[in-house]
Amino acid sequence: MQEELRAFTEWVGGGRKLTQTGNLTLSDARALVALLETGDEIDPKIGDRLSRTKSSTELPELNLIVEWAKAAGLVRVVKERLLPVKKAAPLLKDSERLWEASFVALGKMSEALFPKNYWYASLVGEEFTLIWPALLRRLYGGPVPVADLRELAWEIASPYYEMHDPQAQRRMTDRDLDRLLAVLVRLGAVELTQETATLTPVAVNAARRSLGEAAPGEPIYQIRVTLQESADPVIWRCLLVSPGITIDRLHHILVAAMGWEGRHLHLFTVGGVLYGESSPEWDLDIMDEEKTSLAEVLAEVGAVMEYEYDLGDSWRHDVVLEEVLTAEEWVRYPVLVDGAGACPPEDVGGIGGYEYFRLVLADPGHDEHNEYVRWAGLESAQEFDPARFVLEAARRALASAG
């Protein structure tokens, strides 16, 4: 892909005239299809009829290269002309920098990767701003079954839409995810087998920088997360996390490590300042958690912030920076070090409701005993052990959450 981007930018030269709709002229498109060997078919024959190509956007592989060059900052559109970006010229001579610019640009390319038409809009394309970083985090953890990546994309995108034919939509979502993987292979970012996808070494480094993860030798935070007012046992987790991650990312890590389902709103509080995502459900002055790094709010050992999950049940956690360590070679962060106590059931009613839930489960003669067993989805009350914490199972959950 780097060679195609380089060849395309050199072809642009001092500039090329575009159509009134901002696309390549068909004569230029024909020349580029041959020059770049994109494999696009111009004026394809469908059955006995010739289908005339009316726009360069109908040539998906060529359009991908054009939009990729724009997203990577190699070219730009000015007054119906396609022009090279002068300050990007050194990239064309530096393969490593050109590759990284191409990799970073992928996050801005939903329309080129998944073009819309009158009968189909890609769920992967529509929700790409959510799906791309989630996929990147999942792949950063090591080899991943392709089926898991398809499932992740579906789980992220599908709740936002009503579907007349969910099975057909799922097949199209899987197909679009496979297209994205094929593009990553083409870039040299992913090694793909029939069953698994793995980031290449150069992509691991790029993903690390993109996600704010610590490189070997850089600082790593050891944090302790404790559920306030929990007792018998106290519910806590110890984690190693990169200080460069956003606290939005920390939210997802805490949900997975604690065992929450992640269906509810949340807030972080540091020194009286609130951090989170905006919501019509409250009228509060909230700082953007997606633009705030963990290092900005926990700057020194002993620093504390509060994490509140589910603003109805109000599960409040203390997050304490216990120690600053050094990131190790070959270790992918975050790492769950240890913990204790089972995660309370979702929607049980906060700490007070959880204590009552435990009391009722412990008393077979209680009027609500059977009702609570059914509500919790248990075969018997003995299935729930408030002291149960399986470290390896929690680590797998954290890895699966990306």
GROMACS .gro file of C-alpha atoms in nm:
model
  402
    1MET     CA    1   0.000   0.000   0.000
    2GLN     CA    2   0.288   0.240   0.066
    3GLU     CA    3   0.403   0.206  -0.293
    4GLU     CA    4   0.055   0.283  -0.423
    5LEU     CA    5   0.030   0.592  -0.200
    6ARG     CA    6   0.373   0.707  -0.305
    7ALA     CA    7   0.299   0.649  -0.676
    8PHE     CA    8  -0.035   0.825  -0.650
    9THR     CA    9   0.116   1.130  -0.475
   10GLU     CA   10   0.390   1.152  -0.737
   11TRP     CA   11   0.121   1.129  -1.009
   12VAL     CA   12  -0.061   1.427  -0.852
   13GLY     CA   13   0.260   1.621  -0.914
   14GLY     CA   14   0.190   1.994  -0.915
   15GLY     CA   15  -0.185   1.937  -0.900
   16ARG     CA   16  -0.477   1.775  -1.083
   17LYS     CA   17  -0.813   1.919  -1.173
   18LEU     CA   18  -1.116   1.753  -1.013
   19THR     CA   19  -1.479   1.738  -1.117
   20GLN     CA   20  -1.736   1.977  -0.970
   21THR     CA   21  -1.825   1.706  -0.716
   22GLY     CA   22  -1.462   1.689  -0.601
   23ASN     CA   23  -1.376   1.356  -0.763
   24LEU     CA   24  -1.114   1.247  -1.013
   25THR     CA   25  -1.205   1.293  -1.377
   26LEU     CA   26  -1.286   0.967  -1.552
   27SER     CA   27  -0.989   1.007  -1.786
   28ASP     CA   28  -0.756   1.042  -1.485
   29ALA     CA   29  -0.930   0.750  -1.314
   30ARG     CA   30  -0.870   0.528  -1.617
   31ALA     CA   31  -0.501   0.622  -1.620
   32LEU     CA   32  -0.464   0.556  -1.248
   33VAL     CA   33  -0.637   0.218  -1.258
   34ALA     CA   34  -0.369   0.110  -1.505
   35LEU     CA   35  -0.080   0.289  -1.332
   36LEU     CA   36  -0.158   0.161  -0.982
   37GLU     CA   37  -0.293  -0.175  -1.100
   38THR     CA   38  -0.593  -0.145  -0.867
   39GLY     CA   39  -0.793  -0.419  -1.039
   40ASP     CA   40  -1.102  -0.198  -1.069
   41GLU     CA   41  -1.318  -0.263  -1.374
   42ILE     CA   42  -1.427   0.042  -1.569
   43ASP     CA   43  -1.752   0.011  -1.767
   44PRO     CA   44  -1.815  -0.345  -1.645
   45LYS     CA   45  -2.034  -0.580  -1.843
   46ILE     CA   46  -2.325  -0.709  -1.635
   47GLY     CA   47  -2.497  -0.990  -1.819
   48ASP     CA   48  -2.553  -0.871  -2.174
   49ARG     CA   49  -2.543  -0.502  -2.083
   50LEU     CA   50  -2.255  -0.260  -2.047
   51SER     CA   51  -2.271  -0.056  -1.725
   52ARG     CA   52  -2.106   0.279  -1.781
   53THR     CA   53  -1.884   0.405  -1.497
   54LYS     CA   54  -2.001   0.758  -1.415
   55SER     CA   55  -1.770   0.853  -1.129
   56SER     CA   56  -1.430   0.757  -0.991
   57THR     CA   57  -1.606   0.677  -0.662
   58GLU     CA   58  -1.752   0.370  -0.836
   59LEU     CA   59  -1.399   0.227  -0.847
   60PRO     CA   60  -1.357   0.111  -0.485
   61GLU     CA   61  -0.987   0.020  -0.485
   62LEU     CA   62  -0.882   0.340  -0.660
   63ASN     CA   63  -1.110   0.545  -0.435
   64LEU     CA   64  -0.952   0.379  -0.132
   65ILE     CA   65  -0.604   0.490  -0.240
   66VAL     CA   66  -0.723   0.846  -0.310
   67GLU     CA   67  -0.897   0.880   0.026
   68TRP     CA   68  -0.608   0.715   0.206
   69ALA     CA   69  -0.367   0.971   0.061
   70LYS     CA   70  -0.596   1.249   0.181
   71ALA     CA   71  -0.636   1.099   0.530
   72ALA     CA   72  -0.260   1.050   0.562
   73GLY     CA   73  -0.206   1.415   0.478
   74LEU     CA   74  -0.021   1.351   0.153
   75VAL     CA   75  -0.265   1.541  -0.070
   76ARG     CA   76  -0.552   1.783  -0.020
   77VAL     CA   77  -0.836   1.940  -0.217
   78VAL     CA   78  -0.826   2.315  -0.282
   79LYS     CA   79  -1.083   2.481  -0.509
   80GLU     CA   80  -1.160   2.177  -0.723
   81ARG     CA   81  -0.793   2.084  -0.752
   82LEU     CA   82  -0.605   1.796  -0.593
   83LEU     CA   83  -0.272   1.925  -0.462
   84PRO     CA   84   0.027   1.767  -0.286
   85VAL     CA   85   0.089   1.872   0.076
   86LYS     CA   86   0.439   2.023   0.067
   87LYS     CA   87   0.525   1.954   0.430
   88ALA     CA   88   0.440   1.585   0.377
   89ALA     CA   89   0.707   1.547   0.106
   90PRO     CA   90   0.965   1.399   0.350
   91LEU     CA   91   0.719   1.117   0.428
   92LEU     CA   92   0.750   0.988   0.074
   93LYS     CA   93   1.122   0.932   0.131
   94ASP     CA   94   1.084   0.775   0.476
   95SER     CA   95   0.916   0.435   0.457
   96GLU     CA   96   0.871   0.400   0.833
   97ARG     CA   97   0.703   0.739   0.875
   98LEU     CA   98   0.490   0.685   0.565
   99TRP     CA   99   0.375   0.349   0.702
  100GLU     CA  100   0.280   0.495   1.039
  101ALA     CA  101   0.097   0.787   0.878
  102SER     CA  102  -0.094   0.535   0.666
  103PHE     CA  103  -0.178   0.326   0.973
  104VAL     CA  104  -0.300   0.625   1.176
  105ALA     CA  105  -0.506   0.745   0.878
  106LEU     CA  106  -0.715   0.426   0.881
  107GLY     CA  107  -0.920   0.556   1.172
  108LYS     CA  108  -1.048   0.842   0.951
  109MET     CA  109  -1.149   0.632   0.651
  110SER     CA  110  -1.488   0.480   0.724
  111GLU     CA  111  -1.653   0.615   0.407
  112ALA     CA  112  -1.373   0.494   0.179
  113LEU     CA  113  -1.355   0.153   0.343
  114PHE     CA  114  -1.731   0.103   0.355
  115PRO     CA  115  -1.892   0.317   0.083
  116LYS     CA  116  -2.265   0.381   0.106
  117ASN     CA  117  -2.513   0.333  -0.172
  118TYR     CA  118  -2.889   0.365  -0.211
  119TRP     CA  119  -2.965   0.016  -0.078
  120TYR     CA  120  -2.694  -0.054   0.177
  121ALA     CA  121  -2.518   0.123   0.463
  122SER     CA  122  -2.249  -0.065   0.654
  123LEU     CA  123  -2.294  -0.093   1.029
  124VAL     CA  124  -1.917  -0.120   1.059
  125GLY     CA  125  -1.882   0.201   0.860
  126GLU     CA  126  -2.156   0.381   1.051
  127GLU     CA  127  -2.001   0.300   1.390
  128PHE     CA  128  -1.637   0.294   1.281
  129THR     CA  129  -1.529   0.557   1.534
  130LEU     CA  130  -1.630   0.311   1.808
  131ILE     CA  131  -1.532  -0.012   1.636
  132TRP     CA  132  -1.183   0.080   1.515
  133PRO     CA  133  -1.028   0.162   1.857
  134ALA     CA  134  -1.202  -0.141   2.013
  135LEU     CA  135  -1.059  -0.370   1.745
  136LEU     CA  136  -0.718  -0.213   1.784
  137ARG     CA  137  -0.722  -0.269   2.160
  138ARG     CA  138  -0.834  -0.629   2.112
  139LEU     CA  139  -0.562  -0.698   1.855
  140TYR     CA  140  -0.301  -0.527   2.071
  141GLY     CA  141  -0.353  -0.799   2.332
  142GLY     CA  142  -0.213  -1.070   2.100
  143PRO     CA  143  -0.353  -1.317   1.843
  144VAL     CA  144  -0.733  -1.304   1.823
  145PRO     CA  145  -0.978  -1.545   1.658
  146VAL     CA  146  -1.134  -1.373   1.357
  147ALA     CA  147  -1.474  -1.490   1.485
  148ASP     CA  148  -1.415  -1.289   1.804
  149LEU     CA  149  -1.338  -0.973   1.603
  150ARG     CA  150  -1.656  -1.020   1.400
  151GLU     CA  151  -1.854  -1.066   1.720
  152LEU     CA  152  -1.697  -0.755   1.875
  153ALA     CA  153  -1.793  -0.540   1.575
  154TRP     CA  154  -2.148  -0.677   1.584
  155GLU     CA  155  -2.184  -0.622   1.960
  156ILE     CA  156  -2.073  -0.260   1.925
  157ALA     CA  157  -2.280  -0.164   1.622
  158SER     CA  158  -2.602  -0.366   1.636
  159PRO     CA  159  -2.767  -0.212   1.947
  160TYR     CA  160  -2.804   0.122   1.768
  161TYR     CA  161  -3.034  -0.005   1.490
  162GLU     CA  162  -3.370  -0.170   1.435
  163MET     CA  163  -3.330  -0.447   1.177
  164HIS     CA  164  -3.587  -0.621   0.958
  165ASP     CA  165  -3.343  -0.904   0.886
  166PRO     CA  166  -3.077  -0.931   1.159
  167GLN     CA  167  -2.921  -1.245   1.011
  168ALA     CA  168  -2.861  -1.078   0.675
  169GLN     CA  169  -2.726  -0.769   0.847
  170ARG     CA  170  -2.494  -0.983   1.056
  171ARG     CA  171  -2.357  -1.150   0.741
  172MET     CA  172  -2.289  -0.809   0.587
  173THR     CA  173  -2.122  -0.689   0.907
  174ASP     CA  174  -1.897  -0.996   0.907
  175ARG     CA  175  -1.813  -0.930   0.542
  176ASP     CA  176  -1.721  -0.568   0.616
  177LEU     CA  177  -1.505  -0.671   0.910
  178ASP     CA  178  -1.328  -0.917   0.681
  179ARG     CA  179  -1.269  -0.636   0.430
  180LEU     CA  180  -1.108  -0.426   0.701
  181LEU     CA  181  -0.881  -0.716   0.794
  182ALA     CA  182  -0.787  -0.761   0.427
  183VAL     CA  183  -0.690  -0.393   0.409
  184LEU     CA  184  -0.479  -0.432   0.724
  185VAL     CA  185  -0.306  -0.731   0.565
  186ARG     CA  186  -0.245  -0.526   0.253
  187LEU     CA  187  -0.086  -0.255   0.467
  188GLY     CA  188   0.131  -0.509   0.646
  189ALA     CA  189  -0.037  -0.441   0.980
  190VAL     CA  190  -0.195  -0.784   1.033
  191GLU     CA  191  -0.098  -1.143   0.970
  192LEU     CA  192  -0.410  -1.343   0.893
  193THR     CA  193  -0.470  -1.716   0.903
  194GLN     CA  194  -0.800  -1.890   0.841
  195GLU     CA  195  -0.884  -1.858   1.209
  196THR     CA  196  -0.676  -1.584   1.372
  197ALA     CA  197  -0.557  -1.227   1.321
  198THR     CA  198  -0.230  -1.099   1.471
  199LEU     CA  199  -0.072  -0.754   1.461
  200THR     CA  200   0.269  -0.747   1.295
  201PRO     CA  201   0.559  -0.618   1.511
  202VAL     CA  202   0.556  -0.278   1.341
  203ALA     CA  203   0.179  -0.253   1.394
  204VAL     CA  204   0.215  -0.346   1.762
  205ASN     CA  205   0.441  -0.043   1.809
  206ALA     CA  206   0.204   0.183   1.616
  207ALA     CA  207  -0.097   0.055   1.807
  208ARG     CA  208   0.088   0.107   2.135
  209ARG     CA  209   0.146   0.473   2.052
  210SER     CA  210  -0.209   0.518   1.925
  211LEU     CA  211  -0.360   0.370   2.242
  212GLY     CA  212  -0.129   0.555   2.480
  213GLU     CA  213   0.023   0.231   2.608
  214ALA     CA  214   0.366   0.228   2.771
  215ALA     CA  215   0.669   0.104   2.578
  216PRO     CA  216   0.933  -0.113   2.751
  217GLY     CA  217   1.130   0.099   2.997
  218GLU     CA  218   0.860   0.365   3.032
  219PRO     CA  219   0.661   0.424   3.355
  220ILE     CA  220   0.371   0.194   3.437
  221TYR     CA  221   0.115   0.256   3.713
  222GLN     CA  222   0.017   0.006   3.978
  223ILE     CA  223  -0.332   0.103   4.093
  224ARG     CA  224  -0.559  -0.048   4.356
  225VAL     CA  225  -0.935  -0.029   4.302
  226THR     CA  226  -1.158  -0.084   4.605
  227LEU     CA  227  -1.538  -0.092   4.610
  228GLN     CA  228  -1.639   0.148   4.885
  229GLU     CA  229  -1.829   0.004   5.184
  230SER     CA  230  -1.776  -0.352   5.069
  231ALA     CA  231  -1.701  -0.599   5.349
  232ASP     CA  232  -1.673  -0.972   5.421
  233PRO     CA  233  -1.480  -0.961   5.194
  234VAL     CA  234  -1.365  -0.617   5.082
  235ILE     CA  235  -1.389  -0.621   4.701
  236TRP     CA  236  -1.071  -0.496   4.535
  237ARG     CA  237  -0.850  -0.536   4.231
  238CYS     CA  238  -0.483  -0.454   4.169
  239LEU     CA  239  -0.388  -0.357   3.814
  240LEU     CA  240  -0.089  -0.243   3.612
  241VAL     CA  241  -0.195   0.023   3.360
  242SER     CA  242  -0.022   0.270   3.131
  243PRO     CA  243  -0.036   0.632   3.253
  244GLY     CA  244  -0.083   0.752   2.895
  245ILE     CA  245  -0.426   0.594   2.848
  246THR     CA  246  -0.736   0.810   2.866
  247ILE     CA  247  -0.962   0.774   3.166
  248ASP     CA  248  -1.236   0.673   2.924
  249ARG     CA  249  -1.013   0.373   2.850
  250LEU     CA  250  -0.963   0.325   3.225
  251HIS     CA  251  -1.341   0.301   3.264
  252HIS     CA  252  -1.352   0.001   3.029
  253ILE     CA  253  -1.059  -0.159   3.210
  254LEU     CA  254  -1.227  -0.117   3.549
  255VAL     CA  255  -1.557  -0.257   3.423
  256ALA     CA  256  -1.382  -0.572   3.297
  257ALA     CA  257  -1.153  -0.615   3.599
  258MET     CA  258  -1.430  -0.568   3.855
  259GLY     CA  259  -1.680  -0.782   3.663
  260TRP     CA  260  -1.945  -0.521   3.582
  261GLU     CA  261  -2.149  -0.549   3.262
  262GLY     CA  262  -2.079  -0.193   3.145
  263ARG     CA  263  -2.443  -0.105   3.070
  264HIS     CA  264  -2.466   0.201   3.295
  265LEU     CA  265  -2.337   0.556   3.309
  266HIS     CA  266  -2.027   0.641   3.508
  267LEU     CA  267  -1.827   0.933   3.645
  268PHE     CA  268  -1.477   0.997   3.773
  269THR     CA  269  -1.420   1.258   4.045
  270VAL     CA  270  -1.078   1.409   4.116
  271GLY     CA  271  -1.044   1.696   4.359
  272GLY     CA  272  -1.406   1.793   4.310
  273VAL     CA  273  -1.376   1.793   3.928
  274LEU     CA  274  -1.603   1.555   3.736
  275TYR     CA  275  -1.486   1.359   3.431
  276GLY     CA  276  -1.709   1.149   3.207
  277GLU     CA  277  -1.913   1.155   2.889
  278SER     CA  278  -2.193   1.405   2.834
  279SER     CA  279  -2.544   1.275   2.885
  280PRO     CA  280  -2.894   1.428   2.871
  281GLU     CA  281  -2.962   1.250   3.200
  282TRP     CA  282  -2.774   1.509   3.404
  283ASP     CA  283  -2.700   1.878   3.408
  284LEU     CA  284  -2.342   1.885   3.531
  285ASP     CA  285  -2.017   2.052   3.434
  286ILE     CA  286  -1.817   1.751   3.315
  287MET     CA  287  -1.466   1.737   3.172
  288ASP     CA  288  -1.415   1.516   2.868
  289GLU     CA  289  -1.275   1.178   2.978
  290GLU     CA  290  -1.168   1.099   2.622
  291LYS     CA  291  -0.929   1.396   2.625
  292THR     CA  292  -0.785   1.338   2.973
  293SER     CA  293  -0.501   1.096   3.041
  294LEU     CA  294  -0.466   0.893   3.358
  295ALA     CA  295  -0.134   1.067   3.427
  296GLU     CA  296  -0.314   1.404   3.437
  297VAL     CA  297  -0.544   1.301   3.723
  298LEU     CA  298  -0.313   1.062   3.913
  299ALA     CA  299   0.019   1.241   3.903
  300GLU     CA  300   0.199   1.102   4.209
  301VAL     CA  301   0.206   0.796   4.433
  302GLY     CA  302  -0.078   0.808   4.684
  303ALA     CA  303  -0.308   1.012   4.459
  304VAL     CA  304  -0.673   0.903   4.472
  305MET     CA  305  -0.975   0.945   4.250
  306GLU     CA  306  -1.328   0.813   4.277
  307TYR     CA  307  -1.491   0.604   4.007
  308GLU     CA  308  -1.870   0.577   4.023
  309TYR     CA  309  -2.040   0.311   3.812
  310ASP     CA  310  -2.419   0.309   3.763
  311LEU     CA  311  -2.541   0.645   3.887
  312GLY     CA  312  -2.860   0.480   4.013
  313ASP     CA  313  -2.710   0.202   4.225
  314SER     CA  314  -2.405   0.426   4.278
  315TRP     CA  315  -2.120   0.178   4.302
  316ARG     CA  316  -1.834   0.398   4.422
  317HIS     CA  317  -1.474   0.282   4.389
  318ASP     CA  318  -1.153   0.433   4.525
  319VAL     CA  319  -0.874   0.426   4.266
  320VAL     CA  320  -0.533   0.474   4.428
  321LEU     CA  321  -0.195   0.504   4.260
  322GLU     CA  322   0.013   0.266   4.474
  323GLU     CA  323   0.342   0.259   4.287
  324VAL     CA  324   0.513   0.368   3.966
  325LEU     CA  325   0.697   0.076   3.805
  326THR     CA  326   0.872   0.022   3.472
  327ALA     CA  327   0.701  -0.138   3.172
  328GLU     CA  328   0.859  -0.470   3.081
  329GLU     CA  329   0.954  -0.612   2.742
  330TRP     CA  330   0.690  -0.840   2.583
  331VAL     CA  331   0.423  -0.750   2.841
  332ARG     CA  332   0.095  -0.612   2.708
  333TYR     CA  333  -0.081  -0.380   2.949
  334PRO     CA  334  -0.321  -0.360   3.130
  335VAL     CA  335  -0.237  -0.651   3.361
  336LEU     CA  336  -0.462  -0.770   3.641
  337VAL     CA  337  -0.225  -0.854   3.928
  338ASP     CA  338  -0.463  -0.974   4.198
  339GLY     CA  339  -0.796  -0.914   4.365
  340ALA     CA  340  -1.057  -1.038   4.608
  341GLY     CA  341  -1.432  -1.067   4.632
  342ALA     CA  342  -1.702  -1.141   4.377
  343CYS     CA  343  -1.854  -0.858   4.176
  344PRO     CA  344  -2.207  -0.784   4.304
  345PRO     CA  345  -2.494  -0.858   4.064
  346GLU     CA  346  -2.585  -0.574   3.832
  347ASP     CA  347  -2.894  -0.370   3.939
  348VAL     CA  348  -2.909  -0.526   4.285
  349GLY     CA  349  -2.958  -0.185   4.445
  350GLY     CA  350  -2.612  -0.063   4.543
  351ILE     CA  351  -2.421  -0.167   4.853
  352GLY     CA  352  -2.735  -0.172   5.068
  353GLY     CA  353  -2.920  -0.384   4.814
  354TYR     CA  354  -2.622  -0.617   4.785
  355GLU     CA  355  -2.608  -0.672   5.162
  356TYR     CA  356  -2.980  -0.753   5.162
  357PHE     CA  357  -2.933  -0.986   4.862
  358ARG     CA  358  -2.665  -1.178   5.051
  359LEU     CA  359  -2.879  -1.196   5.364
  360VAL     CA  360  -3.176  -1.336   5.171
  361LEU     CA  361  -2.963  -1.592   4.982
  362ALA     CA  362  -2.810  -1.712   5.310
  363ASP     CA  363  -3.155  -1.781   5.461
  364PRO     CA  364  -3.350  -2.059   5.283
  365GLY     CA  365  -3.651  -1.980   5.498
  366HIS     CA  366  -3.669  -1.615   5.394
  367ASP     CA  367  -3.990  -1.517   5.212
  368GLU     CA  368  -3.792  -1.375   4.919
  369HIS     CA  369  -3.526  -1.647   4.901
  370ASN     CA  370  -3.657  -1.830   4.594
  371GLU     CA  371  -3.745  -1.505   4.419
  372TYR     CA  372  -3.390  -1.374   4.459
  373VAL     CA  373  -3.239  -1.703   4.342
  374ARG     CA  374  -3.448  -1.680   4.023
  375TRP     CA  375  -3.372  -1.310   3.977
  376ALA     CA  376  -2.997  -1.377   3.994
  377GLY     CA  377  -3.029  -1.661   3.740
  378LEU     CA  378  -2.901  -1.920   3.987
  379GLU     CA  379  -2.988  -2.286   4.016
  380SER     CA  380  -2.941  -2.258   4.393
  381ALA     CA  381  -2.821  -1.999   4.644
  382GLN     CA  382  -2.498  -2.194   4.689
  383GLU     CA  383  -2.390  -2.097   4.338
  384PHE     CA  384  -2.317  -1.743   4.453
  385ASP     CA  385  -2.010  -1.710   4.674
  386PRO     CA  386  -1.935  -1.346   4.771
  387ALA     CA  387  -1.572  -1.441   4.840
  388ARG     CA  388  -1.519  -1.608   4.503
  389PHE     CA  389  -1.257  -1.444   4.284
  390VAL     CA  390  -1.077  -1.643   4.014
  391LEU     CA  391  -0.776  -1.448   3.895
  392GLU     CA  392  -0.729  -1.629   3.563
  393ALA     CA  393  -1.096  -1.595   3.473
  394ALA     CA  394  -1.081  -1.223   3.552
  395ARG     CA  395  -0.768  -1.188   3.339
  396ARG     CA  396  -0.943  -1.358   3.047
  397ALA     CA  397  -1.237  -1.118   3.084
  398LEU     CA  398  -0.998  -0.822   3.082
  399ALA     CA  399  -0.820  -0.956   2.772
  400SER     CA  400  -1.151  -1.013   2.593
  401ALA     CA  401  -1.260  -0.659   2.671
  402GLY     CA  402  -0.951  -0.533   2.488
   0.00000   0.00000   0.00000
